[in-house]
Amino acid sequence: MTIALHLVLIPMTNDLKGRDAVLNSRCFCITLDQEKLDAAIRTSAMPDLSRLLIERTSLFASSPVFLAKADMDAMLDVVLAIEAAAASPQYQRAVLAWAPPIASGDFGPLGVFMGYDFHLGDDGPRLIEVNTNAGGAFLNAVLAQAQRACCREAQEAVSPPVDGEFEDAVWGMFLAEWRRQGRAGQPRTIAIVDDRPQEQYLLPEFLLAQGLFERHGVQAWIADPGELSFTDGELWRGGEVVDLVYNRLVDFSLAAAGHEPLQAAYQAGAVVLTPNPHNHALYADKRNLVLLSDPGAVGDWGLTPAQRQSLSSIPRTVPVTPETADQLWADRKRYFFKPDGGHGGKAVYRGDKTTRGVWELIRKGGYIAQDLAQPSTRSIAVDGEIQSMKLDVRLYTYAGTALLAAARIYQGQTTNFRTPGGGFAPVFVV
């Protein structure tokens, strides 16, 4: 399956090192065309979507993020290096040893919408996190169709993707997952599953996904796992059998109360679940970064020298243990502390802002310490005032191939979609 990378490339007449950084600090373009955005939303034929997007005032930034082509190439190389590592039997044995038992089974799916998050630095992009149910791809595809040029640098960067290209790629991805589990044809029913989905901030994305599935002849629901039951060897929602679940849960082992039917159906191979516990264990458990950032471990996986070099850009990561805790506390200013099974920036702490009380919780275990990779910044005009905001870049991928590139602009410790002027932003490559 061929999947095109939906980023915008800006041709330049001169090759100036750091041009992206200059543009991010001095270009105050507003490239978001609200009329185009409204038109793109209207094509979904979902009346609730416009209302939900209006309520989420910090979902879309009005300005793009500029990215050096060399940095984009380096990010793609990191993705391919991690994919190669994940195929290594030695790596798999190591990460599955600390994963929950449910992750050991492999039913075939690779996991839709992998997300690789990077901070940009003077020494190139640094991978800070891998996610198996990365949110935002559908929303960023809509955003890409609503850009306009307001300066020379953006003039040739605002052409939207070929109509239907993203949708075709996404539908092809879900079909590939379906067939990788030995199914023929296409699924009849798909459930987009998350806890209390009607309360989720990214509910508009669930609606966009539902619309895409329905346009391909699938009956699709947005469902809480409590609506599901496992009876007679099949997963049910009401009186309908669920063929495939697009999994947006952050319960990566399906162990939470109320998730028992989905867990049972998955373990029985009765439903195609993507992404699933096996995908998360191979890629997104944060303890994996301990291995991926360790040159000694990487050397045993049969990687090429170029792949090992790409992995060397991952910030060094170590587990918080009773043996390492005292030294990590002493050196805390150089670290970012994250829970092993965390998600969405929850319960993460910069070392220089970590209090003794918080540290007592961290030192009990279940955390990793990652070398601090400072995010780069984007200057944004908000209500006539120039503000400096942080940014990260996310690559959405499937089977190691990029689907979409997007940035997130924010203030504070982690991405929050609450910053005026911030939110998802298109990536313009220079």
Tab-separated table of N, CA, C and O in Angstrom, residues 249-327:
chain	number	residue	atom	x	y	z
A	249	LEU	N	-8.691	4.202	23.426
A	249	LEU	CA	-8.529	4.102	24.871
A	249	LEU	C	-7.065	4.330	25.263
A	249	LEU	O	-6.144	3.972	24.526
A	250	VAL	N	-6.874	4.880	26.454
A	250	VAL	CA	-5.523	4.998	27.007
A	250	VAL	C	-5.271	3.929	28.067
A	250	VAL	O	-4.253	3.961	28.762
A	251	ASP	N	-6.184	2.977	28.176
A	251	ASP	CA	-5.970	1.776	28.974
A	251	ASP	C	-5.306	0.770	28.041
A	251	ASP	O	-5.961	-0.029	27.387
A	252	PHE	N	-3.979	0.804	27.992
A	252	PHE	CA	-3.264	0.091	26.949
A	252	PHE	C	-3.264	-1.426	27.127
A	252	PHE	O	-2.945	-2.158	26.191
A	253	SER	N	-3.614	-1.906	28.318
A	253	SER	CA	-3.693	-3.347	28.528
A	253	SER	C	-5.133	-3.829	28.659
A	253	SER	O	-5.367	-5.003	28.943
A	254	LEU	N	-6.094	-2.941	28.479
A	254	LEU	CA	-7.528	-3.275	28.558
A	254	LEU	C	-7.894	-3.862	29.915
A	254	LEU	O	-8.778	-4.723	30.015
A	255	ALA	N	-7.214	-3.402	30.963
A	255	ALA	CA	-7.394	-3.989	32.292
A	255	ALA	C	-8.342	-3.204	33.185
A	255	ALA	O	-8.681	-3.672	34.278
A	256	ALA	N	-8.794	-2.035	32.768
A	256	ALA	CA	-9.640	-1.193	33.618
A	256	ALA	C	-11.040	-1.779	33.732
A	256	ALA	O	-11.524	-2.497	32.839
A	257	ALA	N	-11.683	-1.463	34.838
A	257	ALA	CA	-13.062	-1.908	35.039
A	257	ALA	C	-13.945	-1.387	33.909
A	257	ALA	O	-13.850	-0.222	33.516
A	258	GLY	N	-14.796	-2.248	33.396
A	258	GLY	CA	-15.672	-1.886	32.291
A	258	GLY	C	-15.122	-2.227	30.929
A	258	GLY	O	-15.830	-2.141	29.924
A	259	HIS	N	-13.842	-2.614	30.871
A	259	HIS	CA	-13.219	-2.948	29.599
A	259	HIS	C	-13.152	-4.459	29.376
A	259	HIS	O	-12.551	-4.910	28.392
A	260	GLU	N	-13.754	-5.231	30.265
A	260	GLU	CA	-13.657	-6.690	30.196
A	260	GLU	C	-14.178	-7.276	28.879
A	260	GLU	O	-13.531	-8.172	28.303
A	261	PRO	N	-15.325	-6.824	28.361
A	261	PRO	CA	-15.796	-7.406	27.086
A	261	PRO	C	-14.812	-7.193	25.937
A	261	PRO	O	-14.572	-8.106	25.132
A	262	LEU	N	-14.241	-5.995	25.859
A	262	LEU	CA	-13.289	-5.720	24.794
A	262	LEU	C	-12.029	-6.562	24.983
A	262	LEU	O	-11.483	-7.109	24.017
A	263	GLN	N	-11.576	-6.672	26.212
A	263	GLN	CA	-10.403	-7.503	26.490
A	263	GLN	C	-10.650	-8.951	26.082
A	263	GLN	O	-9.813	-9.589	25.430
A	264	ALA	N	-11.803	-9.489	26.444
A	264	ALA	CA	-12.112	-10.882	26.136
A	264	ALA	C	-12.219	-11.100	24.627
A	264	ALA	O	-11.714	-12.101	24.095
A	265	ALA	N	-12.865	-10.185	23.936
A	265	ALA	CA	-13.013	-10.319	22.485
A	265	ALA	C	-11.656	-10.237	21.798
A	265	ALA	O	-11.376	-10.975	20.832
A	266	TYR	N	-10.796	-9.351	22.277
A	266	TYR	CA	-9.456	-9.217	21.700
A	266	TYR	C	-8.654	-10.494	21.904
A	266	TYR	O	-8.054	-11.033	20.956
A	267	GLN	N	-8.642	-11.003	23.127
A	267	GLN	CA	-7.849	-12.192	23.408
A	267	GLN	C	-8.365	-13.419	22.662
A	267	GLN	O	-7.592	-14.324	22.342
A	268	ALA	N	-9.647	-13.427	22.358
A	268	ALA	CA	-10.224	-14.543	21.605
A	268	ALA	C	-10.026	-14.385	20.100
A	268	ALA	O	-10.372	-15.294	19.333
A	269	GLY	N	-9.488	-13.262	19.662
A	269	GLY	CA	-9.346	-13.010	18.233
A	269	GLY	C	-10.672	-12.788	17.546
A	269	GLY	O	-10.781	-12.917	16.323
A	270	ALA	N	-11.690	-12.399	18.345
A	270	ALA	CA	-13.043	-12.247	17.799
A	270	ALA	C	-13.259	-10.900	17.148
A	270	ALA	O	-14.260	-10.714	16.441
A	271	VAL	N	-12.380	-9.944	17.392
A	271	VAL	CA	-12.518	-8.609	16.828
A	271	VAL	C	-11.138	-8.138	16.398
A	271	VAL	O	-10.121	-8.504	17.004
A	272	VAL	N	-11.093	-7.352	15.335
A	272	VAL	CA	-9.841	-6.708	14.938
A	272	VAL	C	-9.735	-5.421	15.740
A	272	VAL	O	-10.572	-4.523	15.593
A	273	LEU	N	-8.733	-5.345	16.599
A	273	LEU	CA	-8.528	-4.189	17.479
A	273	LEU	C	-7.258	-3.480	17.053
A	273	LEU	O	-6.175	-4.082	17.032
A	274	THR	N	-7.391	-2.195	16.697
A	274	THR	CA	-6.218	-1.443	16.258
A	274	THR	C	-6.291	-0.007	16.738
A	274	THR	O	-7.333	0.630	16.559
A	275	PRO	N	-5.228	0.498	17.386
A	275	PRO	CA	-4.052	-0.242	17.855
A	275	PRO	C	-4.416	-1.134	19.034
A	275	PRO	O	-5.475	-0.961	19.633
A	276	ASN	N	-3.531	-2.064	19.382
A	276	ASN	CA	-3.840	-3.040	20.412
A	276	ASN	C	-2.701	-3.157	21.429
A	276	ASN	O	-1.656	-2.512	21.259
A	277	PRO	N	-2.858	-3.953	22.475
A	277	PRO	CA	-1.808	-4.047	23.502
A	277	PRO	C	-0.450	-4.475	22.961
A	277	PRO	O	0.586	-4.024	23.459
A	278	HIS	N	-0.436	-5.346	21.960
A	278	HIS	CA	0.844	-5.775	21.393
A	278	HIS	C	1.547	-4.609	20.713
A	278	HIS	O	2.767	-4.422	20.881
A	279	ASN	N	0.806	-3.811	19.954
A	279	ASN	CA	1.387	-2.633	19.303
A	279	ASN	C	1.972	-1.676	20.334
A	279	ASN	O	3.090	-1.167	20.170
A	280	HIS	N	1.218	-1.427	21.402
A	280	HIS	CA	1.696	-0.501	22.430
A	280	HIS	C	2.974	-1.019	23.084
A	280	HIS	O	3.915	-0.255	23.332
A	281	ALA	N	3.013	-2.321	23.369
A	281	ALA	CA	4.191	-2.883	24.029
A	281	ALA	C	5.434	-2.763	23.153
A	281	ALA	O	6.533	-2.482	23.651
A	282	LEU	N	5.287	-2.952	21.846
A	282	LEU	CA	6.444	-2.893	20.950
A	282	LEU	C	6.959	-1.475	20.752
A	282	LEU	O	8.162	-1.260	20.583
A	283	TYR	N	6.055	-0.496	20.776
A	283	TYR	CA	6.445	0.846	20.372
A	283	TYR	C	6.332	1.915	21.455
A	283	TYR	O	7.189	2.793	21.533
A	284	ALA	N	5.277	1.913	22.222
A	284	ALA	CA	4.924	3.114	22.978
A	284	ALA	C	5.102	3.029	24.483
A	284	ALA	O	4.940	4.043	25.157
A	285	ASP	N	5.391	1.871	25.022
A	285	ASP	CA	5.724	1.811	26.445
A	285	ASP	C	6.976	2.660	26.649
A	285	ASP	O	7.994	2.462	25.974
A	286	LYS	N	6.920	3.612	27.569
A	286	LYS	CA	8.036	4.551	27.695
A	286	LYS	C	9.318	3.894	28.176
A	286	LYS	O	10.415	4.446	28.009
A	287	ARG	N	9.220	2.718	28.781
A	287	ARG	CA	10.433	1.993	29.154
A	287	ARG	C	11.232	1.587	27.922
A	287	ARG	O	12.446	1.363	28.017
A	288	ASN	N	10.578	1.480	26.780
A	288	ASN	CA	11.291	1.127	25.550
A	288	ASN	C	12.351	2.163	25.199
A	288	ASN	O	13.360	1.841	24.571
A	289	LEU	N	12.116	3.417	25.602
A	289	LEU	CA	13.092	4.470	25.312
A	289	LEU	C	14.413	4.223	26.036
A	289	LEU	O	15.466	4.685	25.594
A	290	VAL	N	14.356	3.498	27.157
A	290	VAL	CA	15.588	3.128	27.858
A	290	VAL	C	16.473	2.294	26.937
A	290	VAL	O	17.691	2.511	26.841
A	291	LEU	N	15.862	1.342	26.238
A	291	LEU	CA	16.617	0.505	25.311
A	291	LEU	C	17.010	1.266	24.046
A	291	LEU	O	18.159	1.204	23.596
A	292	LEU	N	16.045	1.977	23.466
A	292	LEU	CA	16.293	2.642	22.188
A	292	LEU	C	17.374	3.712	22.289
A	292	LEU	O	18.042	4.023	21.290
A	293	SER	N	17.537	4.285	23.473
A	293	SER	CA	18.546	5.334	23.654
A	293	SER	C	19.863	4.803	24.203
A	293	SER	O	20.767	5.581	24.493
A	294	ASP	N	19.992	3.489	24.325
A	294	ASP	CA	21.190	2.856	24.888
A	294	ASP	C	22.033	2.268	23.759
A	294	ASP	O	21.653	1.250	23.171
A	295	PRO	N	23.167	2.865	23.424
A	295	PRO	CA	23.989	2.344	22.319
A	295	PRO	C	24.409	0.900	22.530
A	295	PRO	O	24.545	0.132	21.568
A	296	GLY	N	24.586	0.503	23.780
A	296	GLY	CA	24.983	-0.874	24.053
A	296	GLY	C	23.915	-1.869	23.681
A	296	GLY	O	24.202	-2.946	23.145
A	297	ALA	N	22.652	-1.538	23.947
A	297	ALA	CA	21.550	-2.436	23.601
A	297	ALA	C	21.304	-2.449	22.102
A	297	ALA	O	21.070	-3.505	21.497
A	298	VAL	N	21.364	-1.289	21.489
A	298	VAL	CA	21.069	-1.155	20.056
A	298	VAL	C	22.000	-2.011	19.213
A	298	VAL	O	21.610	-2.564	18.177
A	299	GLY	N	23.218	-2.177	19.664
A	299	GLY	CA	24.204	-2.920	18.893
A	299	GLY	C	23.884	-4.378	18.689
A	299	GLY	O	24.490	-5.038	17.840
A	300	ASP	N	22.938	-4.925	19.443
A	300	ASP	CA	22.602	-6.353	19.359
A	300	ASP	C	21.410	-6.639	18.452
A	300	ASP	O	20.959	-7.788	18.388
A	301	TRP	N	20.878	-5.640	17.772
A	301	TRP	CA	19.614	-5.830	17.056
A	301	TRP	C	19.774	-5.977	15.548
A	301	TRP	O	18.781	-5.999	14.817
A	302	GLY	N	20.975	-6.054	15.057
A	302	GLY	CA	21.187	-6.238	13.631
A	302	GLY	C	20.851	-5.027	12.798
A	302	GLY	O	20.513	-5.148	11.613
A	303	LEU	N	20.947	-3.827	13.384
A	303	LEU	CA	20.639	-2.601	12.646
A	303	LEU	C	21.831	-2.148	11.822
A	303	LEU	O	22.982	-2.486	12.117
A	304	THR	N	21.565	-1.344	10.814
A	304	THR	CA	22.632	-0.778	10.009
A	304	THR	C	23.299	0.353	10.791
A	304	THR	O	22.710	0.910	11.730
A	305	PRO	N	24.521	0.725	10.421
A	305	PRO	CA	25.156	1.871	11.079
A	305	PRO	C	24.302	3.140	11.003
A	305	PRO	O	24.240	3.901	11.963
A	306	ALA	N	23.642	3.363	9.875
A	306	ALA	CA	22.796	4.556	9.739
A	306	ALA	C	21.621	4.492	10.695
A	306	ALA	O	21.231	5.518	11.287
A	307	GLN	N	21.023	3.323	10.874
A	307	GLN	CA	19.904	3.182	11.803
A	307	GLN	C	20.354	3.398	13.241
A	307	GLN	O	19.668	4.059	14.032
A	308	ARG	N	21.523	2.872	13.593
A	308	ARG	CA	22.042	3.104	14.953
A	308	ARG	C	22.325	4.586	15.173
A	308	ARG	O	22.080	5.122	16.260
A	309	GLN	N	22.813	5.255	14.130
A	309	GLN	CA	23.067	6.686	14.244
A	309	GLN	C	21.768	7.455	14.459
A	309	GLN	O	21.713	8.403	15.254
A	310	SER	N	20.714	7.066	13.773
A	310	SER	CA	19.427	7.734	13.953
A	310	SER	C	18.922	7.567	15.385
A	310	SER	O	18.417	8.516	15.996
A	311	LEU	N	19.057	6.367	15.939
A	311	LEU	CA	18.592	6.143	17.309
A	311	LEU	C	19.426	6.913	18.323
A	311	LEU	O	18.941	7.210	19.425
A	312	SER	N	20.651	7.261	17.976
A	312	SER	CA	21.496	8.004	18.917
A	312	SER	C	20.965	9.405	19.178
A	312	SER	O	21.397	10.076	20.127
A	313	SER	N	20.014	9.883	18.348
A	313	SER	CA	19.429	11.208	18.573
A	313	SER	C	18.319	11.182	19.624
A	313	SER	O	17.811	12.243	20.007
A	314	ILE	N	17.928	9.994	20.088
A	314	ILE	CA	16.901	9.902	21.128
A	314	ILE	C	17.517	10.299	22.462
A	314	ILE	O	18.582	9.792	22.839
A	315	PRO	N	16.913	11.219	23.197
A	315	PRO	CA	17.475	11.619	24.489
A	315	PRO	C	17.694	10.406	25.394
A	315	PRO	O	16.828	9.533	25.497
A	316	ARG	N	18.851	10.346	26.050
A	316	ARG	CA	19.169	9.220	26.925
A	316	ARG	C	18.100	9.112	28.009
A	316	ARG	O	17.704	10.091	28.631
A	317	THR	N	17.629	7.892	28.214
A	317	THR	CA	16.535	7.626	29.139
A	317	THR	C	16.931	6.495	30.076
A	317	THR	O	17.506	5.492	29.641
A	318	VAL	N	16.619	6.665	31.361
A	318	VAL	CA	16.944	5.637	32.359
A	318	VAL	C	15.730	5.420	33.256
A	318	VAL	O	14.916	6.329	33.452
A	319	PRO	N	15.581	4.218	33.821
A	319	PRO	CA	14.460	3.984	34.732
A	319	PRO	C	14.735	4.593	36.099
A	319	PRO	O	15.886	4.688	36.533
A	320	VAL	N	13.676	5.022	36.754
A	320	VAL	CA	13.791	5.468	38.143
A	320	VAL	C	13.644	4.240	39.025
A	320	VAL	O	12.598	3.581	39.028
A	321	THR	N	14.684	3.911	39.752
A	321	THR	CA	14.697	2.755	40.637
A	321	THR	C	15.248	3.175	41.993
A	321	THR	O	15.840	4.259	42.121
A	322	PRO	N	15.100	2.345	43.018
A	322	PRO	CA	15.702	2.686	44.312
A	322	PRO	C	17.207	2.916	44.206
A	322	PRO	O	17.768	3.743	44.935
A	323	GLU	N	17.848	2.206	43.266
A	323	GLU	CA	19.298	2.332	43.122
A	323	GLU	C	19.693	3.638	42.422
A	323	GLU	O	20.773	4.185	42.683
A	324	THR	N	18.839	4.138	41.532
A	324	THR	CA	19.192	5.351	40.776
A	324	THR	C	18.556	6.614	41.329
A	324	THR	O	18.924	7.721	40.927
A	325	ALA	N	17.628	6.469	42.258
A	325	ALA	CA	16.799	7.612	42.669
A	325	ALA	C	17.615	8.762	43.246
A	325	ALA	O	17.384	9.930	42.897
A	326	ASP	N	18.565	8.473	44.132
A	326	ASP	CA	19.304	9.566	44.780
A	326	ASP	C	20.108	10.377	43.760
A	326	ASP	O	20.123	11.619	43.812
A	327	GLN	N	20.773	9.681	42.826
A	327	GLN	CA	21.557	10.401	41.829
A	327	GLN	C	20.659	11.184	40.886
A	327	GLN	O	20.980	12.304	40.481
